[in-house]
XYZ file of C-alpha atoms in Angstrom:
703
model
C 111.153 100.411 148.236
C 110.287 100.458 144.556
C 107.667 97.904 143.558
C 107.802 95.851 140.372
C 105.752 97.333 137.485
C 106.421 100.848 138.821
C 107.238 103.502 136.221
C 110.202 105.835 136.719
C 109.468 109.162 135.058
C 112.725 111.036 135.707
C 116.072 110.846 137.465
C 118.584 108.027 137.764
C 119.634 105.636 140.472
C 120.642 102.139 141.520
C 118.587 99.560 143.350
C 119.041 96.234 145.091
C 116.619 93.467 144.074
C 115.149 91.908 147.220
C 112.439 89.772 145.634
C 111.354 88.411 142.261
C 108.270 86.701 140.864
C 105.736 85.748 143.522
C 107.934 87.302 146.237
C 107.287 90.814 144.900
C 104.342 92.942 146.014
C 102.683 92.433 142.630
C 103.365 88.704 142.992
C 101.580 88.706 146.329
C 98.556 90.325 144.683
C 98.656 87.663 141.945
C 98.714 85.010 144.674
C 95.659 86.549 146.300
C 93.834 86.399 142.954
C 94.762 82.733 142.431
C 93.497 81.810 145.898
C 90.000 83.140 145.194
C 87.528 80.312 144.607
C 85.133 80.498 141.659
C 81.544 80.627 142.911
C 78.235 80.093 141.165
C 76.014 83.108 140.573
C 72.615 83.262 142.326
C 70.852 82.459 139.039
C 73.062 79.438 138.370
C 72.369 78.086 141.858
C 68.618 78.572 141.492
C 68.373 77.070 138.005
C 70.449 74.057 139.081
C 68.138 73.509 142.041
C 65.106 73.930 139.782
C 66.434 71.371 137.305
C 66.956 68.729 140.001
C 63.506 69.287 141.489
C 61.741 69.084 138.123
C 63.708 66.028 137.039
C 62.736 64.006 140.102
C 59.092 65.123 140.046
C 58.792 64.383 136.334
C 60.171 60.841 136.643
C 57.755 60.031 139.471
C 54.657 61.362 137.645
C 55.515 59.757 134.307
C 56.128 56.406 136.000
C 52.771 56.589 137.798
C 50.917 57.466 134.579
C 52.606 54.622 132.707
C 51.846 52.016 135.402
C 48.227 53.127 135.878
C 47.655 53.040 132.108
C 49.025 49.484 131.911
C 46.806 48.479 134.845
C 43.759 49.756 132.924
C 44.683 47.569 129.977
C 46.007 50.238 127.657
C 48.593 49.466 124.995
C 52.061 49.455 126.703
C 53.727 50.996 123.640
C 51.163 53.806 123.502
C 51.502 54.449 127.235
C 55.301 54.455 126.975
C 55.168 57.004 124.138
C 52.707 59.110 126.150
C 54.933 58.971 129.245
C 58.043 59.929 127.251
C 56.287 62.778 125.462
C 54.915 63.972 128.788
C 58.414 63.907 130.254
C 59.647 66.026 127.359
C 56.768 68.438 127.827
C 56.957 68.606 131.625
C 60.616 69.667 131.751
C 61.099 73.179 130.298
C 64.161 72.253 128.277
C 63.857 75.573 126.462
C 64.517 77.443 129.710
C 68.298 77.138 129.418
C 68.253 78.495 125.879
C 65.830 81.270 126.764
C 67.918 82.260 129.799
C 71.087 82.359 127.713
C 69.439 84.440 124.999
C 67.909 86.942 127.416
C 71.255 87.331 129.205
C 72.961 87.908 125.854
C 70.382 90.553 124.964
C 70.988 92.082 128.376
C 74.713 92.242 127.594
C 73.948 94.243 124.456
C 71.660 96.631 126.336
C 74.264 97.140 129.059
C 76.985 97.783 126.486
C 74.900 100.682 125.175
C 74.832 102.010 128.757
C 78.662 101.901 129.063
C 78.872 98.553 130.902
C 80.754 95.795 129.064
C 79.802 92.420 130.538
C 82.453 89.711 130.162
C 80.435 86.806 131.589
C 76.763 86.131 130.854
C 75.647 85.273 134.429
C 77.132 88.569 135.633
C 74.168 90.365 134.038
C 71.762 88.772 136.483
C 74.168 88.934 139.445
C 74.255 92.730 139.184
C 70.483 92.777 139.499
C 70.699 90.747 142.715
C 73.403 92.931 144.277
C 72.622 94.157 147.783
C 75.947 95.905 148.477
C 78.100 97.994 146.121
C 81.649 98.633 147.324
C 82.919 101.533 145.247
C 86.260 103.232 144.864
C 86.107 107.015 145.296
C 88.444 108.627 142.787
C 87.070 108.618 139.277
C 84.054 106.475 140.111
C 82.194 108.573 142.664
C 84.191 111.667 141.756
C 85.198 113.256 138.456
C 88.930 112.481 138.838
C 89.476 116.137 138.047
C 90.892 118.342 140.782
C 89.264 121.760 141.047
C 90.364 124.714 143.203
C 87.497 125.781 145.465
C 89.035 128.142 148.024
C 92.089 130.396 148.249
C 93.713 131.985 151.291
C 95.542 135.297 150.971
C 95.712 138.593 152.814
C 94.591 136.865 156.043
C 91.252 135.871 154.529
C 89.683 132.736 153.082
C 87.830 133.275 149.803
C 85.649 131.126 147.613
C 87.367 131.155 144.252
C 84.158 132.158 142.478
C 84.015 135.493 144.334
C 87.750 136.207 144.642
C 88.943 139.431 143.012
C 92.159 139.654 141.050
C 93.986 141.773 143.610
C 97.711 142.359 143.794
C 98.183 139.637 146.411
C 96.058 137.146 144.531
C 98.075 137.866 141.408
C 101.260 136.874 143.221
C 99.561 133.676 144.421
C 98.406 132.875 140.880
C 101.835 133.501 139.384
C 103.438 131.226 141.990
C 101.077 128.335 141.172
C 101.095 128.971 137.412
C 104.861 129.176 136.944
C 105.881 126.565 139.531
C 103.937 124.018 137.555
C 104.622 121.247 135.011
C 101.236 121.273 133.284
C 101.411 120.924 129.497
C 98.984 122.609 127.133
C 98.086 120.509 124.086
C 97.504 121.837 120.583
C 93.787 121.496 121.232
C 94.149 123.781 124.249
C 93.585 121.005 126.803
C 95.575 120.739 130.028
C 97.684 117.617 130.499
C 99.618 116.554 133.557
C 99.191 115.903 137.259
C 95.541 116.598 138.281
C 96.674 118.865 141.104
C 98.822 121.014 138.823
C 96.252 121.154 136.035
C 93.731 122.387 138.627
C 96.078 125.241 139.589
C 96.617 126.136 135.921
C 92.873 126.022 135.246
C 92.344 128.381 138.197
C 94.790 130.867 136.658
C 93.100 130.699 133.253
C 89.660 131.134 134.859
C 90.891 134.357 136.485
C 92.047 135.831 133.216
C 95.642 134.640 132.959
C 96.757 133.179 129.635
C 99.426 130.895 128.246
C 101.475 133.981 127.314
C 102.082 134.647 131.006
C 104.010 131.371 131.147
C 105.965 132.075 127.961
C 106.819 135.620 129.042
C 108.302 134.399 132.329
C 110.557 131.472 131.351
C 111.844 128.900 133.816
C 115.605 129.075 134.377
C 116.090 126.446 137.095
C 113.983 123.933 139.017
C 113.900 121.513 141.905
C 111.325 118.821 140.996
C 108.756 117.709 143.545
C 110.129 115.217 146.020
C 107.981 113.061 148.296
C 110.365 113.602 151.208
C 110.599 117.401 150.814
C 106.962 117.643 149.669
C 107.984 120.777 147.800
C 108.599 121.930 144.234
C 110.631 125.006 143.309
C 111.305 126.903 140.099
C 113.350 129.982 139.249
C 111.645 132.216 136.679
C 112.776 135.374 134.976
C 110.207 138.099 135.649
C 111.219 141.169 133.685
C 114.750 142.015 134.838
C 114.394 140.041 138.075
C 114.662 136.404 138.983
C 111.950 135.048 141.252
C 112.028 131.803 143.186
C 108.552 130.187 143.429
C 107.901 127.262 145.765
C 104.703 125.290 146.379
C 103.968 122.254 148.554
C 102.618 121.057 151.882
C 101.689 123.744 154.375
C 103.903 122.569 157.231
C 106.867 121.858 154.979
C 106.634 125.223 153.254
C 106.195 127.267 156.422
C 109.362 125.692 157.782
C 111.203 127.367 154.887
C 109.571 130.812 155.305
C 110.732 133.771 157.389
C 108.118 136.349 156.368
C 104.700 136.666 154.762
C 102.997 138.875 152.220
C 100.346 141.226 153.577
C 98.304 144.027 152.068
C 100.706 146.622 153.431
C 103.748 144.676 152.203
C 106.120 142.004 153.480
C 105.940 141.404 157.226
C 108.291 139.405 159.434
C 106.018 138.434 162.387
C 105.412 135.042 160.786
C 105.223 133.032 164.036
C 102.183 135.005 165.161
C 100.653 134.886 161.668
C 100.961 131.086 161.554
C 97.894 130.857 163.823
C 95.807 132.484 161.101
C 97.333 130.221 158.459
C 96.708 127.006 160.416
C 93.119 128.009 161.202
C 92.413 128.573 157.504
C 94.147 125.284 156.671
C 91.950 123.450 159.189
C 88.765 124.991 157.769
C 89.684 123.873 154.261
C 90.595 120.398 155.503
C 87.144 120.039 157.080
C 85.708 120.692 153.631
C 87.827 117.782 152.313
C 90.036 120.170 150.373
C 93.594 119.261 149.538
C 95.669 122.279 150.549
C 98.837 123.496 148.874
C 100.764 126.543 150.076
C 102.993 128.788 147.964
C 105.825 131.224 148.646
C 108.411 133.289 146.787
C 111.562 135.365 147.047
C 113.433 137.641 144.651
C 117.074 136.996 143.768
C 119.468 138.976 141.602
C 120.773 136.220 139.325
C 120.313 132.660 138.148
C 121.594 130.373 140.924
C 124.180 127.677 140.281
C 123.363 123.985 140.672
C 125.045 124.007 144.098
C 123.062 127.063 145.163
C 119.842 125.447 144.006
C 120.231 122.757 146.650
C 119.697 125.423 149.336
C 117.401 127.759 147.419
C 114.323 126.820 149.480
C 115.197 129.109 152.396
C 114.136 132.575 153.602
C 110.929 132.411 151.539
C 108.004 134.816 151.770
C 104.659 133.083 152.368
C 101.913 134.192 149.934
C 98.867 132.027 150.511
C 97.156 128.665 150.043
C 94.890 126.959 147.515
C 92.296 124.373 148.573
C 91.168 121.952 145.894
C 88.952 118.921 145.650
C 88.062 116.160 143.236
C 84.350 117.041 143.006
C 81.675 114.314 143.085
C 80.038 113.380 139.811
C 76.773 115.263 139.483
C 74.785 112.145 138.593
C 76.205 109.957 141.387
C 74.119 111.463 144.200
C 70.893 110.514 142.418
C 72.323 107.064 141.665
C 73.176 106.520 145.355
C 69.660 107.624 146.311
C 68.154 105.181 143.804
C 70.312 102.417 145.264
C 68.964 103.268 148.726
C 65.400 103.031 147.424
C 66.306 99.676 145.911
C 67.630 98.395 149.243
C 71.244 98.467 148.052
C 73.908 99.760 150.429
C 76.673 101.851 148.870
C 80.076 101.554 150.541
C 83.074 103.763 149.758
C 86.509 102.117 149.869
C 89.397 104.465 149.167
C 93.058 105.041 149.794
C 92.424 108.722 150.548
C 92.471 110.321 153.979
C 89.478 109.713 156.208
C 88.466 113.375 156.398
C 88.348 113.659 152.604
C 86.442 110.397 152.214
C 83.896 111.374 154.886
C 83.258 114.785 153.313
C 82.655 113.290 149.851
C 80.527 110.483 151.305
C 78.338 112.971 153.190
C 77.829 115.050 150.078
C 76.776 111.973 148.119
C 74.507 110.654 150.872
C 76.586 107.532 151.519
C 76.943 108.213 155.251
C 75.488 110.559 157.856
C 77.903 110.315 160.768
C 81.700 110.094 161.007
C 81.193 107.020 163.193
C 80.311 105.141 159.994
C 83.874 105.635 158.713
C 86.910 103.534 159.609
C 90.556 103.583 158.544
C 92.826 100.788 157.435
C 94.888 101.082 160.605
C 91.746 100.547 162.680
C 90.844 97.546 160.530
C 94.193 95.998 161.406
C 93.111 95.896 165.055
C 89.853 94.066 164.274
C 89.595 90.313 163.733
C 87.727 88.977 160.708
C 85.001 87.581 162.966
C 84.506 90.961 164.626
C 84.505 92.722 161.256
C 81.875 90.312 159.922
C 79.723 90.948 162.976
C 79.974 94.751 162.758
C 80.307 95.218 158.978
C 76.914 96.944 158.673
C 78.099 99.790 160.919
C 80.534 101.132 158.348
C 79.915 102.916 155.069
C 83.364 104.430 154.426
C 86.781 102.747 154.552
C 89.774 105.074 154.200
C 93.519 104.484 153.775
C 92.974 100.793 153.036
C 95.281 98.190 151.463
C 94.452 95.357 149.001
C 94.188 92.897 151.897
C 91.684 95.159 153.636
C 89.475 95.284 150.534
C 89.325 91.484 150.371
C 88.468 91.323 154.088
C 85.652 93.850 153.628
C 84.152 91.953 150.678
C 84.362 88.620 152.524
C 82.724 90.139 155.607
C 79.729 91.317 153.567
C 79.477 87.947 151.795
C 79.549 86.167 155.157
C 76.417 88.130 156.042
C 74.633 86.630 153.038
C 74.917 89.733 150.870
C 75.607 89.752 147.127
C 78.530 92.130 146.711
C 79.528 94.232 143.711
C 83.018 95.753 143.857
C 84.575 98.478 141.715
C 88.273 99.137 141.217
C 90.922 100.199 138.741
C 94.384 99.322 140.024
C 96.412 96.141 140.245
C 95.861 96.251 143.996
C 92.077 96.095 143.437
C 92.256 92.819 141.497
C 91.959 90.418 144.492
C 88.838 92.207 145.768
C 87.337 92.315 142.249
C 87.881 88.566 141.988
C 86.507 87.876 145.474
C 83.302 89.886 145.008
C 80.207 88.295 143.493
C 80.507 90.837 140.688
C 83.705 92.758 139.933
C 83.444 96.054 138.014
C 86.684 97.438 136.568
C 87.202 100.942 135.243
C 87.505 101.082 131.461
C 89.370 104.402 131.156
C 91.916 104.349 133.962
C 91.708 100.662 134.886
C 94.767 98.457 134.595
C 94.775 95.320 132.468
C 95.059 93.206 135.624
C 91.916 94.782 137.106
C 89.980 94.343 133.847
C 91.044 90.698 133.613
C 89.879 89.988 137.173
C 86.543 91.771 136.727
C 83.214 90.521 135.370
C 82.092 93.933 134.092
C 84.060 96.845 132.642
C 82.627 100.363 133.032
C 83.705 102.270 129.933
C 82.879 105.653 131.512
C 84.272 104.884 135.007
C 80.986 106.112 136.457
C 79.103 104.837 139.516
C 75.813 105.854 137.892
C 76.501 103.225 135.226
C 76.473 100.558 137.934
C 73.053 101.738 139.102
C 71.608 101.510 135.570
C 73.257 98.083 135.151
C 71.620 96.918 138.400
C 68.265 98.049 137.047
C 68.862 96.115 133.819
C 69.916 93.058 135.821
C 66.722 93.195 137.844
C 64.635 93.470 134.678
C 66.350 90.413 133.257
C 65.840 88.388 136.430
C 62.186 89.401 136.609
C 61.685 88.293 133.025
C 63.415 84.971 133.623
C 61.008 84.403 136.521
C 58.112 85.239 134.177
C 59.402 82.686 131.674
C 59.748 80.049 134.397
C 56.230 80.727 135.697
C 54.803 80.581 132.166
C 56.611 77.405 131.123
C 56.043 75.500 134.358
C 52.373 76.406 134.726
C 51.774 75.442 131.076
C 53.698 72.191 131.438
C 51.961 71.341 134.695
C 48.688 71.862 132.857
C 49.746 69.169 130.363
C 50.714 66.826 133.198
C 47.434 67.443 135.046
C 45.207 66.751 132.054
C 46.956 63.472 131.202
C 47.231 62.355 134.827
C 43.547 62.971 135.532
C 42.495 61.455 132.209
C 44.430 58.247 132.892
C 43.133 57.988 136.462
C 39.505 58.636 135.361
C 39.554 56.455 132.237
C 37.086 53.818 133.601
C 34.662 56.567 134.661
C 34.786 58.197 131.226
C 34.085 54.842 129.597
C 31.015 54.339 131.803
C 29.729 57.905 131.563
C 29.940 58.198 127.800
C 29.343 54.578 126.861
C 32.701 53.964 125.178
C 33.581 50.303 124.854
C 37.280 50.598 123.872
C 38.923 51.944 127.023
C 42.413 51.918 125.470
C 41.517 54.791 123.126
C 40.386 57.213 125.844
C 43.160 59.794 126.102
C 42.716 63.552 125.675
C 46.040 64.141 123.943
C 48.264 62.071 121.698
C 52.033 62.152 122.069
C 52.367 64.208 118.870
C 49.855 66.738 120.232
C 51.867 67.230 123.423
C 55.149 67.633 121.581
C 53.725 70.116 119.066
C 52.103 72.285 121.750
C 55.325 72.139 123.738
C 57.366 73.192 120.693
C 55.085 76.077 119.729
C 54.415 77.577 123.184
C 57.859 77.045 124.743
C 59.775 78.857 122.033
C 58.685 82.183 120.536
C 56.291 83.389 123.299
C 58.851 82.525 125.987
C 61.589 84.405 124.137
C 59.355 87.437 123.641
C 58.323 87.352 127.293
C 62.005 87.415 128.228
C 62.413 90.906 126.726
C 59.432 92.407 128.543
C 60.012 96.047 129.582
C 60.920 96.751 133.207
C 58.198 97.525 135.725
C 58.080 101.126 136.918
C 58.771 100.251 140.568
C 61.688 97.942 139.808
C 64.165 100.133 141.755
C 61.805 100.731 144.676
C 61.953 97.248 146.123
C 64.653 95.407 148.061
C 67.005 92.964 146.310
C 66.220 89.272 146.399
C 67.928 87.499 149.266
C 70.821 85.246 148.351
C 69.246 82.378 150.284
C 65.964 82.528 148.376
C 65.425 80.057 145.588
C 63.218 80.460 142.551
C 60.372 78.625 144.250
C 59.228 81.132 146.841
C 55.794 80.630 148.340
C 54.163 82.942 145.836
C 55.822 81.316 142.821
C 54.803 77.793 143.889
C 51.250 78.957 144.500
C 50.886 80.576 141.071
C 52.588 77.797 139.122
C 50.428 75.129 140.791
C 47.029 76.827 140.616
C 47.569 78.146 137.089
C 48.812 74.749 135.921
C 45.803 73.016 137.452
C 43.549 75.652 135.867
C 44.931 74.980 132.371
C 44.793 71.214 132.923
C 41.183 71.219 134.113
C 40.054 73.515 131.285
C 41.720 71.198 128.768
C 40.173 68.115 130.365
C 36.792 69.865 130.438
C 37.035 70.476 126.690
C 37.738 66.772 126.200
C 34.720 65.841 128.333
C 32.485 68.295 126.445
C 33.685 66.789 123.187
C 32.634 63.311 124.313
C 29.361 64.535 125.814
C 28.165 66.462 122.747
C 28.947 63.824 120.122
C 26.793 60.892 121.167
C 25.435 58.725 118.379
C 28.600 58.544 116.263
C 31.406 56.004 116.266
C 33.659 55.879 119.353
C 36.796 56.514 117.315
C 35.351 59.659 115.722
C 33.989 60.892 119.058
C 37.379 60.513 120.714
C 39.111 62.289 117.775
C 36.732 65.277 118.032
C 37.239 65.421 121.815
C 41.017 65.202 121.350
C 40.878 68.013 118.796
C 38.997 70.215 121.252
C 41.530 69.411 123.985
C 44.435 70.143 121.612
C 42.987 73.521 120.565
C 42.104 74.576 124.131
C 45.488 73.544 125.528
C 47.489 75.269 122.782
C 45.581 78.546 122.636
C 44.905 78.809 126.380
C 48.679 78.692 126.968
C 49.147 81.503 124.456
C 46.450 83.508 126.257
C 47.996 82.635 129.617
C 51.256 84.371 128.652
C 49.535 87.709 129.349
C 48.765 86.599 132.917
C 52.396 86.218 133.962
C 53.586 89.648 132.765
C 52.532 91.149 136.090
C 51.267 89.157 139.047
C 49.505 92.077 140.727
C 48.384 94.554 138.083
C 45.716 93.866 135.471
C 46.892 93.306 131.915
C 44.787 96.315 130.983
C 46.907 98.494 133.324
C 50.297 97.152 132.270
C 49.305 97.520 128.633
C 48.619 94.753 126.134
C 50.596 96.603 123.443
C 53.649 97.430 125.577
C 55.537 94.372 124.291
C 55.045 94.259 120.522
C 57.510 91.373 120.161
C 55.262 89.269 122.362
C 52.246 90.042 120.189
C 54.223 89.034 117.103
C 55.364 85.801 118.766
C 51.792 84.897 119.725
C 50.623 85.626 116.175
C 53.283 83.356 114.647
C 52.579 80.574 117.167
C 48.851 80.863 116.483
C 49.447 80.460 112.740
C 51.492 77.313 113.400
C 48.624 75.841 115.407
C 45.977 76.915 112.902
C 47.996 75.261 110.140
C 47.413 71.907 111.885
C 43.688 72.589 111.952
C 43.144 73.784 108.374
C 45.700 71.947 106.222
C 44.220 68.513 105.408
C 47.594 66.755 105.150
C 48.641 68.062 108.575
C 45.244 67.159 110.066
C 45.797 63.586 108.954
C 49.323 63.451 110.408
C 48.185 64.881 113.757
C 44.883 62.938 113.832
C 42.857 66.149 114.017
C 39.121 66.236 113.252
C 37.010 69.037 111.784
C 35.036 70.443 114.711
C 31.250 70.620 114.567
C 29.965 74.211 114.637
C 28.225 73.695 117.988
C 31.560 72.965 119.663
C 33.405 76.046 118.385
C 31.782 78.446 120.874
C 32.631 76.126 123.782
C 36.263 76.029 122.652
C 36.487 79.834 122.423
C 35.076 80.266 125.946
C 37.545 77.759 127.405
C 40.482 79.416 125.579
C 39.880 82.863 127.096
C 38.918 81.430 130.507
C 42.529 81.543 131.922
C 42.750 85.283 131.309
C 39.348 85.918 132.918
C 40.065 83.713 135.947
C 43.484 85.259 136.692
C 42.152 88.791 136.170
C 39.447 88.099 138.765
C 42.047 86.741 141.196
C 44.190 89.842 140.627
C 41.168 92.022 141.331
C 40.544 90.081 144.549
C 44.310 90.360 145.306
C 44.732 86.608 145.733
C 46.984 86.026 142.724
C 49.975 86.458 145.055
C 50.800 85.296 148.535
C 51.980 88.446 150.322
C 54.917 87.859 152.636
C 55.979 84.713 150.805
C 57.243 86.257 147.585
């Protein structure tokens, strides 16, 4: 059968069309792609859940504050404006924009590391990946065949230590002349990887292009998948030599003698034991073995004679070659292990080759961890899902098998990244949480189905992309913690102030209860605008923590609000709220003897300053929840320092520009209150640093 989209490189023939469109094999693959359902990324799921939770909580709190204020006799319009402004402040509406911007920045950073991200959420999904299903050829390996061992004169030699003996020279000539490798003007080898490897071996041993030109090809029998042989007739001096290379079994069936050190010998049947033993040893090393033979004839054969030329050959030897692993992949696999990410090899190659490469790269330890496509056929999807963790290597698999493997991992709650390059990889790329297509050798269909394109076709690029994805997710969590704790602080101060209004009136002797509020609507909105923008954006580009690839991936079932996150957001929000309310109380307590309106304005000014600047100070607390800011480095994020400086200037402008003071109803603070304000501003940093020192800033086991 010839499949649609196949390329015919030589020959001629006729075919009968047995299927078109969706009935073709390519059509079936297209159908598999269309049947894949689009799923939300982990980040999208968590942000959607966060939005619903905040929306409900905000409506309840704002309604309570509004109703309690009305019950205390406050102006309904003022309370409505306060409730609306609080609703705006409580919901971190800037989070969506910040998340989008940080993901876009992540896309740029990944592009510089040879990973082109097609969809923004894919940046974060890579960071959450717990399983990477990788193709072997070109991704884990160099996609460049290299001859490692040669067999001649009854011995197996490593190519590096093989001498250019007479017998080896015959073996080299056979593989160099019975070869379709082209040599470009730049001196590079072009052609089938197997044949270019044989040519490279010859050049490494001192042969040159002139050896090909001096021994021209007169006739040939191209390689045929049924014969598994290729034959050429070359003129060597005044003789004509037939050279044949191909599979060991197929070639030996055409031989009647073999080349030995003492000359040609005819006891081939006995010698085959030596040949097969050497072949088995090379196969155990995952080497692809090609045998070669020759015979001398006295003239150029006719076309009819060429059909039977592959007979009575003299066996010379064998070459064992391998597509070597990429040097950097072993370290990348080890880093993935440290990060709790399982690397799985899925390949169409033979099991023995896949196992050998996987062992060398550290993907598996025992052959029991490998399974073939034929064995997969005997296993139900339920059984595969149950036992999926047993296997690290899948060999001789089909497109349907790849989809089954990905679905089995996903059914176990894992976030799966899948690499591939061919049309047949497209369904699995589409099914996986994150599909990574090869940029160099990948087909257009694979690239279209994928979320990420690896421009260097390298597994190590995936590892660095995972690290970048984790950094981005960590920073988004920092932004969420910062925004929510700050916004909760605003809710707490207003909620407590409204509930305690009668007490404040009694304590401080204020007759007009309707004017007792620590923050005006315009104050809340301005603080929200200044602190939710530049500092949050700068926090989103925080550098990665050093141990980012030494911790397990976040579980797919975990939301943003883990126990530790809830704990920090709540206590830090309450801390900011109480400090702000305390500044308001101090303002009322230290200004007795002046008019109520002026007292309240001074107290509101203190609350405004403390709330605004304490949130800017608090941004340093969320950069690392365990280590002190003095260990992580205050200067390690210069963009954050710049953002805080700009935000501080915007707040100071309200305090020092008379026209803005009038608009925002801001008073000039008495000198005796300035020290109190400064202490309350830096208090969040001191409190959280103490809690970090006491190791109670996190809830271990609930993160």
